[in-house]
Structures are given as C-alpha cells and as structure tokens.
Short mmCIF file of C-alpha atoms (C1' of nucleotides) in Angstrom, two decimals:
data_model
loop_
_atom_site.label_atom_id
_atom_site.label_comp_id
_atom_site.label_asym_id
_atom_site.label_seq_id
_atom_site.Cartn_x
_atom_site.Cartn_y
_atom_site.Cartn_z
CA UNK A 1 47.95 -51.39 86.67
CA UNK A 2 45.47 -53.96 85.32
CA UNK A 3 42.65 -53.06 87.67
CA UNK A 4 39.33 -54.57 86.75
CA UNK A 5 36.26 -52.59 87.32
CA UNK A 6 33.76 -53.98 84.86
CA UNK A 7 32.59 -57.41 85.96
CA UNK A 8 35.07 -58.81 88.45
CA UNK A 9 37.57 -57.64 91.02
CA UNK A 10 40.96 -59.12 91.81
CA UNK A 11 40.66 -57.93 95.38
CA UNK A 12 38.34 -59.66 97.85
CA UNK A 13 34.85 -58.26 97.90
CA UNK A 14 34.53 -54.99 99.79
CA UNK A 15 31.40 -56.04 101.64
CA UNK A 16 29.41 -58.30 99.33
CA UNK A 17 27.94 -55.26 97.71
CA UNK A 18 28.47 -54.62 94.85
CA UNK A 19 28.63 -58.36 94.25
CA UNK A 20 31.27 -59.02 91.62
CA UNK A 21 31.28 -62.23 89.61
CA UNK A 22 33.34 -65.28 90.47
CA UNK A 23 35.64 -66.65 87.75
CA UNK A 24 33.17 -69.34 86.73
CA UNK A 25 30.23 -66.96 86.80
CA UNK A 26 32.21 -64.56 84.68
CA UNK A 27 33.04 -67.26 82.17
CA UNK A 28 29.38 -68.31 81.96
CA UNK A 29 28.26 -64.72 81.54
CA UNK A 30 30.82 -63.95 78.85
CA UNK A 31 29.85 -67.06 76.96
CA UNK A 32 26.17 -66.19 77.12
CA UNK A 33 26.94 -62.63 76.11
CA UNK A 34 28.92 -63.78 73.10
CA UNK A 35 26.01 -66.00 72.04
CA UNK A 36 23.55 -63.19 72.62
CA UNK A 37 25.48 -60.99 70.26
CA UNK A 38 26.82 -63.36 67.61
CA UNK A 39 23.93 -65.75 67.09
CA UNK A 40 21.26 -63.34 65.80
CA UNK A 41 23.44 -61.93 63.01
CA UNK A 42 24.48 -65.46 62.03
CA UNK A 43 20.84 -66.49 61.72
CA UNK A 44 19.94 -63.29 59.92
CA UNK A 45 22.68 -63.84 57.38
CA UNK A 46 21.29 -67.18 56.28
CA UNK A 47 17.70 -65.92 56.11
CA UNK A 48 18.68 -62.74 54.32
CA UNK A 49 20.62 -64.72 51.74
CA UNK A 50 17.97 -67.38 51.13
CA UNK A 51 14.75 -65.41 51.44
CA UNK A 52 15.45 -61.70 51.90
CA UNK A 53 13.78 -61.42 55.30
CA UNK A 54 15.32 -60.99 58.73
CA UNK A 55 14.85 -63.21 61.72
CA UNK A 56 12.06 -61.16 63.25
CA UNK A 57 10.04 -61.28 60.05
CA UNK A 58 10.60 -65.03 59.93
CA UNK A 59 9.20 -65.24 63.45
CA UNK A 60 6.07 -63.42 62.31
CA UNK A 61 5.45 -65.76 59.41
CA UNK A 62 6.26 -68.79 61.56
CA UNK A 63 3.84 -67.78 64.31
CA UNK A 64 1.06 -67.19 61.79
CA UNK A 65 1.74 -70.47 60.01
CA UNK A 66 1.29 -72.34 63.29
CA UNK A 67 -1.98 -70.64 64.21
CA UNK A 68 -5.53 -71.78 63.49
CA UNK A 69 -6.78 -70.06 60.32
CA UNK A 70 -3.20 -68.79 59.95
CA UNK A 71 -4.48 -65.69 61.71
CA UNK A 72 -3.59 -63.82 64.90
CA UNK A 73 -4.38 -60.49 66.49
CA UNK A 74 -1.47 -58.08 66.28
CA UNK A 75 -0.88 -57.97 70.02
CA UNK A 76 -0.66 -61.76 70.29
CA UNK A 77 1.57 -61.89 67.27
CA UNK A 78 3.97 -59.39 68.84
CA UNK A 79 4.39 -61.63 71.86
CA UNK A 80 4.90 -64.80 69.86
CA UNK A 81 7.43 -63.16 67.58
CA UNK A 82 9.33 -61.70 70.56
CA UNK A 83 8.88 -58.05 69.64
CA UNK A 84 7.18 -54.83 70.62
CA UNK A 85 3.91 -53.75 69.06
CA UNK A 86 5.59 -50.88 67.32
CA UNK A 87 8.27 -53.10 65.85
CA UNK A 88 5.60 -55.49 64.68
CA UNK A 89 3.62 -52.72 63.02
CA UNK A 90 6.61 -51.64 60.97
CA UNK A 91 7.55 -55.19 60.03
CA UNK A 92 3.94 -56.04 59.18
CA UNK A 93 3.90 -53.09 56.82
CA UNK A 94 6.89 -54.53 54.99
CA UNK A 95 5.43 -58.03 54.83
CA UNK A 96 2.08 -56.70 53.67
CA UNK A 97 3.74 -54.81 50.84
CA UNK A 98 5.30 -58.06 49.72
CA UNK A 99 1.88 -59.64 49.74
CA UNK A 100 2.85 -62.20 52.37
CA UNK A 101 0.37 -61.14 55.06
CA UNK A 102 -2.84 -59.14 55.17
CA UNK A 103 -4.45 -57.14 57.96
CA UNK A 104 -8.08 -56.44 58.75
CA UNK A 105 -10.15 -55.26 61.74
CA UNK A 106 -11.69 -58.13 63.66
CA UNK A 107 -15.42 -58.73 63.39
CA UNK A 108 -16.88 -57.78 66.75
CA UNK A 109 -13.96 -55.69 68.05
CA UNK A 110 -13.01 -53.37 65.29
CA UNK A 111 -10.18 -51.88 67.28
CA UNK A 112 -8.46 -55.27 67.19
CA UNK A 113 -6.48 -55.90 64.02
CA UNK A 114 -6.03 -59.45 62.79
CA UNK A 115 -3.07 -60.43 60.65
CA UNK A 116 -3.33 -63.41 58.29
CA UNK A 117 -0.82 -65.31 56.24
CA UNK A 118 -1.64 -65.13 52.53
CA UNK A 119 -1.13 -68.06 50.19
CA UNK A 120 2.02 -66.39 48.88
CA UNK A 121 3.20 -65.97 52.47
CA UNK A 122 2.53 -69.63 53.17
CA UNK A 123 4.57 -70.67 50.18
CA UNK A 124 7.37 -68.31 51.25
CA UNK A 125 7.78 -69.78 54.71
CA UNK A 126 7.29 -73.30 53.45
CA UNK A 127 10.27 -72.68 51.21
CA UNK A 128 12.34 -70.88 53.85
CA UNK A 129 11.73 -73.18 56.81
CA UNK A 130 13.89 -76.18 55.86
CA UNK A 131 16.94 -74.05 55.23
CA UNK A 132 16.43 -72.08 58.40
CA UNK A 133 15.87 -75.12 60.59
CA UNK A 134 18.95 -76.72 59.12
CA UNK A 135 20.94 -73.64 60.12
CA UNK A 136 19.51 -73.68 63.65
CA UNK A 137 20.55 -77.32 63.91
CA UNK A 138 24.00 -76.64 62.60
CA UNK A 139 24.71 -73.65 64.84
CA UNK A 140 22.99 -74.73 68.05
CA UNK A 141 21.17 -78.02 68.38
CA UNK A 142 23.68 -80.39 66.83
CA UNK A 143 26.52 -78.63 68.63
CA UNK A 144 25.06 -79.73 71.98
CA UNK A 145 24.77 -83.09 73.71
CA UNK A 146 21.32 -84.33 74.77
CA UNK A 147 22.26 -83.47 78.36
CA UNK A 148 23.13 -79.93 77.33
CA UNK A 149 19.82 -79.59 75.49
CA UNK A 150 18.00 -80.61 78.65
CA UNK A 151 20.06 -78.18 80.72
CA UNK A 152 19.36 -75.40 78.23
CA UNK A 153 15.63 -75.84 78.64
CA UNK A 154 15.97 -75.22 82.38
CA UNK A 155 18.37 -72.33 81.96
CA UNK A 156 16.09 -70.60 79.49
CA UNK A 157 13.11 -70.95 81.76
CA UNK A 158 14.99 -69.70 84.83
CA UNK A 159 16.46 -66.68 83.10
CA UNK A 160 13.19 -65.71 81.48
CA UNK A 161 11.40 -66.05 84.79
CA UNK A 162 13.61 -63.33 86.24
CA UNK A 163 14.20 -61.22 83.13
CA UNK A 164 10.76 -61.27 81.57
CA UNK A 165 8.05 -63.34 83.29
CA UNK A 166 5.54 -62.46 80.61
CA UNK A 167 7.79 -64.02 77.98
CA UNK A 168 7.88 -67.24 79.97
CA UNK A 169 4.11 -67.28 80.03
CA UNK A 170 4.09 -66.89 76.24
CA UNK A 171 6.49 -69.80 75.94
CA UNK A 172 4.30 -72.04 78.07
CA UNK A 173 1.10 -71.17 76.27
CA UNK A 174 2.80 -72.06 73.03
CA UNK A 175 4.00 -75.44 74.31
CA UNK A 176 0.43 -76.28 75.30
CA UNK A 177 -0.82 -75.33 71.87
CA UNK A 178 1.79 -77.53 70.24
CA UNK A 179 0.89 -80.53 72.35
CA UNK A 180 -2.81 -80.13 71.67
CA UNK A 181 -2.35 -79.84 67.93
CA UNK A 182 -0.63 -83.17 67.38
CA UNK B 1 -5.65 -77.09 59.89
CA UNK B 2 -2.86 -76.31 62.37
CA UNK B 3 0.00 -77.48 60.16
CA UNK B 4 3.40 -76.50 61.41
CA UNK B 5 5.99 -75.59 58.92
CA UNK B 6 8.38 -73.39 60.84
CA UNK B 7 10.43 -75.47 63.23
CA UNK B 8 8.68 -78.79 63.78
CA UNK B 9 6.37 -81.18 62.01
CA UNK B 10 3.54 -83.19 63.49
CA UNK B 11 4.02 -85.85 60.85
CA UNK B 12 6.97 -88.27 61.00
CA UNK B 13 10.05 -86.99 59.23
CA UNK B 14 9.88 -87.36 55.46
CA UNK B 15 13.42 -88.73 55.16
CA UNK B 16 15.48 -87.13 57.90
CA UNK B 17 16.01 -84.18 55.64
CA UNK B 18 15.02 -81.48 56.38
CA UNK B 19 15.61 -82.41 60.00
CA UNK B 20 12.83 -80.88 62.07
CA UNK B 21 13.24 -80.34 65.79
CA UNK B 22 12.04 -82.76 68.45
CA UNK B 23 9.75 -81.35 71.15
CA UNK B 24 12.58 -80.95 73.63
CA UNK B 25 14.92 -79.45 71.07
CA UNK B 26 12.18 -77.04 70.11
CA UNK B 27 11.64 -76.02 73.71
CA UNK B 28 15.37 -75.47 74.21
CA UNK B 29 15.62 -73.45 71.03
CA UNK B 30 12.61 -71.29 71.83
CA UNK B 31 13.95 -70.61 75.30
CA UNK B 32 17.34 -69.62 73.93
CA UNK B 33 15.69 -67.50 71.28
CA UNK B 34 13.61 -65.68 73.87
CA UNK B 35 16.76 -64.96 75.90
CA UNK B 36 18.60 -63.86 72.79
CA UNK B 37 15.93 -61.30 72.09
CA UNK B 38 14.79 -60.15 75.52
CA UNK B 39 18.02 -60.00 77.48
CA UNK B 40 19.91 -57.33 75.49
CA UNK B 41 17.10 -54.75 75.72
CA UNK B 42 16.71 -55.49 79.43
CA UNK B 43 20.40 -54.83 80.01
CA UNK B 44 20.34 -51.78 77.77
CA UNK B 45 17.45 -50.31 79.69
CA UNK B 46 19.33 -50.33 82.97
CA UNK B 47 22.50 -48.91 81.42
CA UNK B 48 20.64 -46.28 79.46
CA UNK B 49 18.82 -45.16 82.57
CA UNK B 50 21.86 -45.06 84.85
CA UNK B 51 24.58 -43.87 82.49
CA UNK B 52 23.19 -42.99 79.07
CA UNK B 53 25.23 -45.59 77.18
CA UNK B 54 24.16 -48.81 75.53
CA UNK B 55 25.51 -52.26 76.21
CA UNK B 56 27.99 -52.21 73.36
CA UNK B 57 29.50 -48.95 74.57
CA UNK B 58 29.73 -50.43 78.04
CA UNK B 59 31.64 -53.35 76.57
CA UNK B 60 34.11 -50.94 75.00
CA UNK B 61 34.78 -49.11 78.25
CA UNK B 62 34.95 -52.40 80.15
CA UNK B 63 37.47 -53.93 77.77
CA UNK B 64 39.68 -50.86 77.94
CA UNK B 65 39.46 -50.69 81.73
CA UNK B 66 40.75 -54.24 81.95
CA UNK B 67 43.68 -53.71 79.60
CA UNK B 68 47.24 -52.74 80.46
CA UNK B 69 47.62 -48.97 80.12
CA UNK B 70 43.86 -48.89 79.61
CA UNK B 71 44.71 -48.97 75.91
CA UNK B 72 43.91 -51.31 73.00
CA UNK B 73 44.21 -51.22 69.25
CA UNK B 74 40.86 -50.75 67.56
CA UNK B 75 40.81 -54.18 65.93
CA UNK B 76 41.43 -55.96 69.25
CA UNK B 77 38.85 -53.79 70.95
CA UNK B 78 36.25 -54.75 68.35
CA UNK B 79 36.73 -58.43 69.12
CA UNK B 80 36.64 -57.99 72.89
CA UNK B 81 33.50 -55.85 72.71
CA UNK B 82 31.78 -58.36 70.39
CA UNK B 83 31.32 -56.00 67.45
CA UNK B 84 32.46 -55.26 63.92
CA UNK B 85 35.15 -52.72 63.20
CA UNK B 86 32.66 -50.43 61.59
CA UNK B 87 30.34 -50.56 64.55
CA UNK B 88 33.26 -49.86 66.85
CA UNK B 89 34.33 -46.86 64.80
CA UNK B 90 30.90 -45.29 65.09
CA UNK B 91 30.63 -46.02 68.80
CA UNK B 92 34.17 -44.80 69.44
CA UNK B 93 33.24 -41.52 67.79
CA UNK B 94 30.39 -41.10 70.24
CA UNK B 95 32.51 -42.00 73.27
CA UNK B 96 35.30 -39.71 72.11
CA UNK B 97 32.88 -36.82 71.84
CA UNK B 98 31.89 -37.42 75.43
CA UNK B 99 35.54 -37.30 76.39
CA UNK B 100 35.54 -40.88 77.70
CA UNK B 101 38.09 -42.32 75.30
CA UNK B 102 40.79 -40.93 73.04
CA UNK B 103 42.33 -42.30 69.85
CA UNK B 104 45.82 -41.93 68.44
CA UNK B 105 47.99 -43.69 65.83
CA UNK B 106 50.37 -46.19 67.39
CA UNK B 107 54.06 -45.37 67.54
CA UNK B 108 55.78 -47.69 65.05
CA UNK B 109 52.70 -48.67 63.03
CA UNK B 110 50.90 -45.48 62.26
CA UNK B 111 48.12 -47.28 60.44
CA UNK B 112 47.16 -48.92 63.74
CA UNK B 113 44.92 -46.78 65.92
CA UNK B 114 45.04 -47.17 69.67
CA UNK B 115 42.08 -46.27 71.84
CA UNK B 116 42.62 -45.28 75.47
CA UNK B 117 40.29 -44.74 78.38
CA UNK B 118 40.50 -41.16 79.68
CA UNK B 119 40.27 -40.32 83.35
CA UNK B 120 36.70 -39.20 82.83
CA UNK B 121 35.99 -42.50 81.09
CA UNK B 122 37.50 -44.40 83.98
CA UNK B 123 35.31 -42.56 86.44
CA UNK B 124 32.28 -43.22 84.23
CA UNK B 125 32.70 -46.98 84.14
CA UNK B 126 33.71 -47.10 87.79
CA UNK B 127 30.38 -45.51 88.55
CA UNK B 128 28.39 -47.64 86.12
CA UNK B 129 29.89 -51.05 86.83
CA UNK B 130 28.31 -51.84 90.20
CA UNK B 131 24.82 -51.12 88.96
CA UNK B 132 25.34 -53.07 85.80
CA UNK B 133 26.86 -56.10 87.51
CA UNK B 134 24.03 -56.08 89.99
CA UNK B 135 21.60 -56.23 87.08
CA UNK B 136 23.48 -59.08 85.43
CA UNK B 137 23.31 -60.96 88.71
CA UNK B 138 19.64 -60.28 89.12
CA UNK B 139 18.64 -61.28 85.59
CA UNK B 140 20.98 -64.18 84.97
CA UNK B 141 23.51 -65.36 87.52
CA UNK B 142 21.37 -65.46 90.64
CA UNK B 143 18.50 -67.01 88.68
CA UNK B 144 20.62 -70.11 88.05
CA UNK B 145 21.88 -72.90 90.28
CA UNK B 146 25.63 -73.58 90.45
CA UNK B 147 25.04 -76.66 88.30
CA UNK B 148 23.28 -74.54 85.69
CA UNK B 149 26.15 -72.05 85.71
CA UNK B 150 28.56 -74.87 85.02
CA UNK B 151 26.35 -76.22 82.25
CA UNK B 152 26.06 -72.76 80.73
CA UNK B 153 29.83 -72.48 80.42
CA UNK B 154 29.89 -75.65 78.33
CA UNK B 155 26.88 -74.66 76.26
CA UNK B 156 28.36 -71.28 75.46
CA UNK B 157 31.64 -72.81 74.38
CA UNK B 158 29.96 -75.47 72.22
CA UNK B 159 27.65 -73.06 70.44
CA UNK B 160 30.37 -70.53 69.81
CA UNK B 161 32.64 -73.23 68.47
CA UNK B 162 30.12 -73.94 65.72
CA UNK B 163 28.66 -70.47 65.24
CA UNK B 164 31.77 -68.33 65.47
CA UNK B 165 35.08 -70.10 66.23
CA UNK B 166 36.94 -66.81 66.24
CA UNK B 167 34.73 -65.55 69.06
CA UNK B 168 35.62 -68.62 71.12
CA UNK B 169 39.28 -67.85 70.60
CA UNK B 170 38.68 -64.31 71.88
CA UNK B 171 36.94 -65.71 74.93
CA UNK B 172 39.84 -67.99 75.72
CA UNK B 173 42.48 -65.35 75.26
CA UNK B 174 40.58 -63.18 77.69
CA UNK B 175 40.34 -65.92 80.33
CA UNK B 176 44.11 -66.32 80.18
CA UNK B 177 44.61 -62.62 80.62
CA UNK B 178 42.34 -62.59 83.64
CA UNK B 179 44.16 -65.45 85.29
CA UNK B 180 47.54 -63.88 84.71
CA UNK B 181 46.51 -60.53 86.11
CA UNK B 182 45.49 -61.70 89.57
"C1'" DA C 1 48.54 -54.34 46.80
"C1'" DA C 2 47.26 -55.40 51.46
"C1'" DA C 3 46.24 -54.13 56.34
"C1'" DG C 4 43.91 -51.13 59.51
"C1'" DA C 5 40.45 -48.06 60.19
"C1'" DT C 6 36.82 -44.68 58.91
"C1'" DT C 7 32.82 -42.77 56.36
"C1'" DG C 8 28.20 -42.23 54.50
"C1'" DA C 9 24.05 -44.02 52.62
"C1'" DG C 10 20.44 -47.16 53.51
"C1'" DT C 11 17.72 -49.87 56.73
"C1'" DG C 12 15.61 -51.41 61.03
"C1'" DT C 13 14.35 -50.32 65.85
"C1'" DT C 14 12.87 -47.40 69.60
"C1'" DC C 15 10.28 -43.89 71.87
"C1'" DA C 16 6.77 -40.79 72.30
"C1'" DA C 17 2.79 -38.93 70.15
"C1'" DT C 18 -1.35 -39.97 67.71
"C1'" DC C 19 -5.43 -42.15 65.92
"C1'" DT C 20 -9.51 -45.16 66.27
"C1'" DT C 21 -12.74 -47.88 68.67
"C1'" DT C 22 -14.93 -49.24 72.91
"C1'" DA D 1 -10.75 -42.59 79.49
"C1'" DA D 2 -8.71 -46.92 78.29
"C1'" DA D 3 -7.37 -50.55 74.89
"C1'" DG D 4 -5.38 -51.68 70.50
"C1'" DA D 5 -2.64 -50.35 66.98
"C1'" DT D 6 -0.06 -47.10 63.95
"C1'" DT D 7 3.06 -43.23 62.74
"C1'" DG D 8 7.21 -40.41 62.26
"C1'" DA D 9 11.44 -38.62 63.98
"C1'" DA D 10 15.74 -39.85 66.11
"C1'" DC D 11 19.22 -43.06 66.57
"C1'" DA D 12 22.19 -47.27 66.00
"C1'" DC D 13 23.83 -50.70 62.91
"C1'" DT D 14 25.23 -52.77 58.37
"C1'" DC D 15 27.37 -52.87 54.04
"C1'" DA D 16 30.17 -51.23 50.59
"C1'" DA D 17 33.28 -47.68 49.30
"C1'" DT D 18 37.13 -44.96 50.72
"C1'" DC D 19 41.24 -43.29 52.93
"C1'" DT D 20 45.87 -43.84 54.95
"C1'" DT D 21 49.92 -46.34 55.93
"C1'" DT D 22 52.95 -50.15 55.04
#
DNA sequence: AAAGATTGAGTGTTCAATCTTT
DNA sequence: AAAGATTGAACACTCAATCTTT
C-alpha cells in the first residue's frame, strides 16, 4: 500500500518527467530541509533569550554596524539583512522605538531613507554578538570539518545562483567590502 | 571607522574567546544563512501558486501519503513534517476543513489522535507533487554536482546532530522506512 | 499526575494599497 | 509615471494554558 507520491517513486521513472529524486538526492534534500526549518528557531531562541530580538533584527543591526558611518539606505539594508522592504519597515519601526536605530531622509534624494545605528544600538549589538557567534559556532561551524566548510561555500553559491541570483550578488558585494576594510 | 562587531573581527582574536569567524567560515555561514532565508519562500511561492498550500502543509500530506494506511498519529506526523505539535494542530485544522485529511481517536489509546489522508487529499498531493519536485530539482538538486550532493548529506547530518539530535533520529527512521518499502 | 493533543491570545510576516519625492 | 518606502489587514506561528484520557 505504501505508495510514495511526494518526492520519490519506488517504480522506475515513467519517462523522466516528472523527475523523482534518487535515494541519495532525497537524503540530501531531507537533510537540507530539516536544517532550513530547525536552524532559524534554534538561533532565534538564543537571541531572544539573551537580547530580546529575533534573528532578522540582529541581521539589521549587524549590517549597520559593518557599514561606513553605521548608516545604510533602507533598500540596501533589506538586501543585506535578507528580507523584503516591507518586512524591514516593520522591523525598523520596532528597533527605532527601542532607540537602537534612527531613520532620516537622505540629503539630496529625499525619497531615500537612511537608517543609522544609534550609540545605544551599537552597545546592544556589541553585547549580543559574542553570544550569538558562539551559538553559530556551536550549531554549525564547529560541527563541520574544514573540508565540509569549503564544500558548504560552494553549495551555498550554487543554490543561490539558481534560487535567487540577486542574493548571490549581495553576498559577493559584501565579501568585497569585507576584504577592502581590513 | 568600519569596525565589525557582528560575526568577524579585523583585529586578531583577543583571547580565542569570543571566537570570531575566519573569512572562509564567514562565507560559508553567510551562504547557508541566505539559503535558510530565501529557499523556504521560494518553495512556498510555487506551492501557493499551484495548490494553495504552504510548504509545511505539503509536508503533512507528503508524510501521510508515504505511511502505511496513509495514517499517522499526530505526534509522529509533527516530527516527520518538521513542526511543533501546536503548529501541526493548527495546520491540520485547515487541511481538515478542506477535506484533505481526517482525524479520529485511535482504537485502544483514545488520547492518541490519528490523522489520515482522504481520497481528495490523495488526489491533491498526487497533483501537486510533480510540480513541487520539479521545483526542488530546479532550485537545489540540479544546481549541484554529484559530489556536492554527497557532501550535503554529510553536512546536513552533522549540523542536525549538534542543532537538533532528535531531528536526526527522525531522518534516520524515515530512511529505514523508505528502504524497507521498496 | 502524566501523556497526547488542542485552543486562544499575542506577535511577526506577507501582500496589496498608499504615500511621498523625483 | 516611476522609485523608494510605509501602512494596515489578513494570515501563520509561538507560547502558555487547557482539555481529555490513561
């Protein structure tokens, strides 16, 4: 009775279309899927406990802290924090109410809004970062061998290239900025 | 001015604690993070468009379709679909209203609830699966080389082992079931 | 009292509509 | 009219409280 219809077929492929997953492909996909679903809540839990912000808000503060003048236009910030503009607007409202960021129209283009990290915001992420990085190490980095880390870099780039080319471009622009700043 | 406080430091490590990320570790982490955030919405978009359900609801139907009698107890189903019991209860309510699953107390243990795929639910996932699998292939599987697929299996297992050992156990139990059923 | 599951209030995200500036 | 950003309603998820059965 155990007919599988969701990701794989027991029977040989009908005609290569639809293309079901091989056993190893299925195992890789299920593993990725489990990470996709379990990792964000695990990271959120630590941040929520230690600082009362979620992972997306951390990304906002982190991106600002790494920027010249600790300032970015909202649209750039959305890309760096991996979120939509709408999501960023809502989150920025929350962070602004806490006094951790401020927003103001840009001189020159007043339809562009620039977000800046306040001193209180700087202190907040400075306090949060060590704990968070430690958790990232514990859950991901230290669980992998150096070879796996290298493989993960390639996998991330390949998947992003097909799933969201713009995100890959963001990633690359950020790497360049990092290299230049050291 | 560009001091980085979020994941990496330009300066040498103060004392190995907090342990900031090396450039390659940072790149791997950012790539994984981008996947973590961008992939689920991309998959949801296709499912939403083609069938009006989200990825979690797909997981529920998929898990049931692969089970003997197309039936599972709610607590098992939650694990297989990668969600909490509460989340499953809410989602099951939605799917039940659509007539795609049904719930009933188990004979013997009446505090255990068993969820079953209805005929309409079976037809729904039978129709949805090919499109969804094609999208998974397009975004992930076909973007990777066979070597990367193999590496991904190991990475997934390692990360889950540290982030959520119980999830790894679920994964393994499922692999066994698959092997036995063919 | 514990196990299994559900419920409802509170919160965050999405989507479409809107507002402002160019 | 287009670009940049915000708003509010609808919806899904989380957390704690609750209900039922053992």
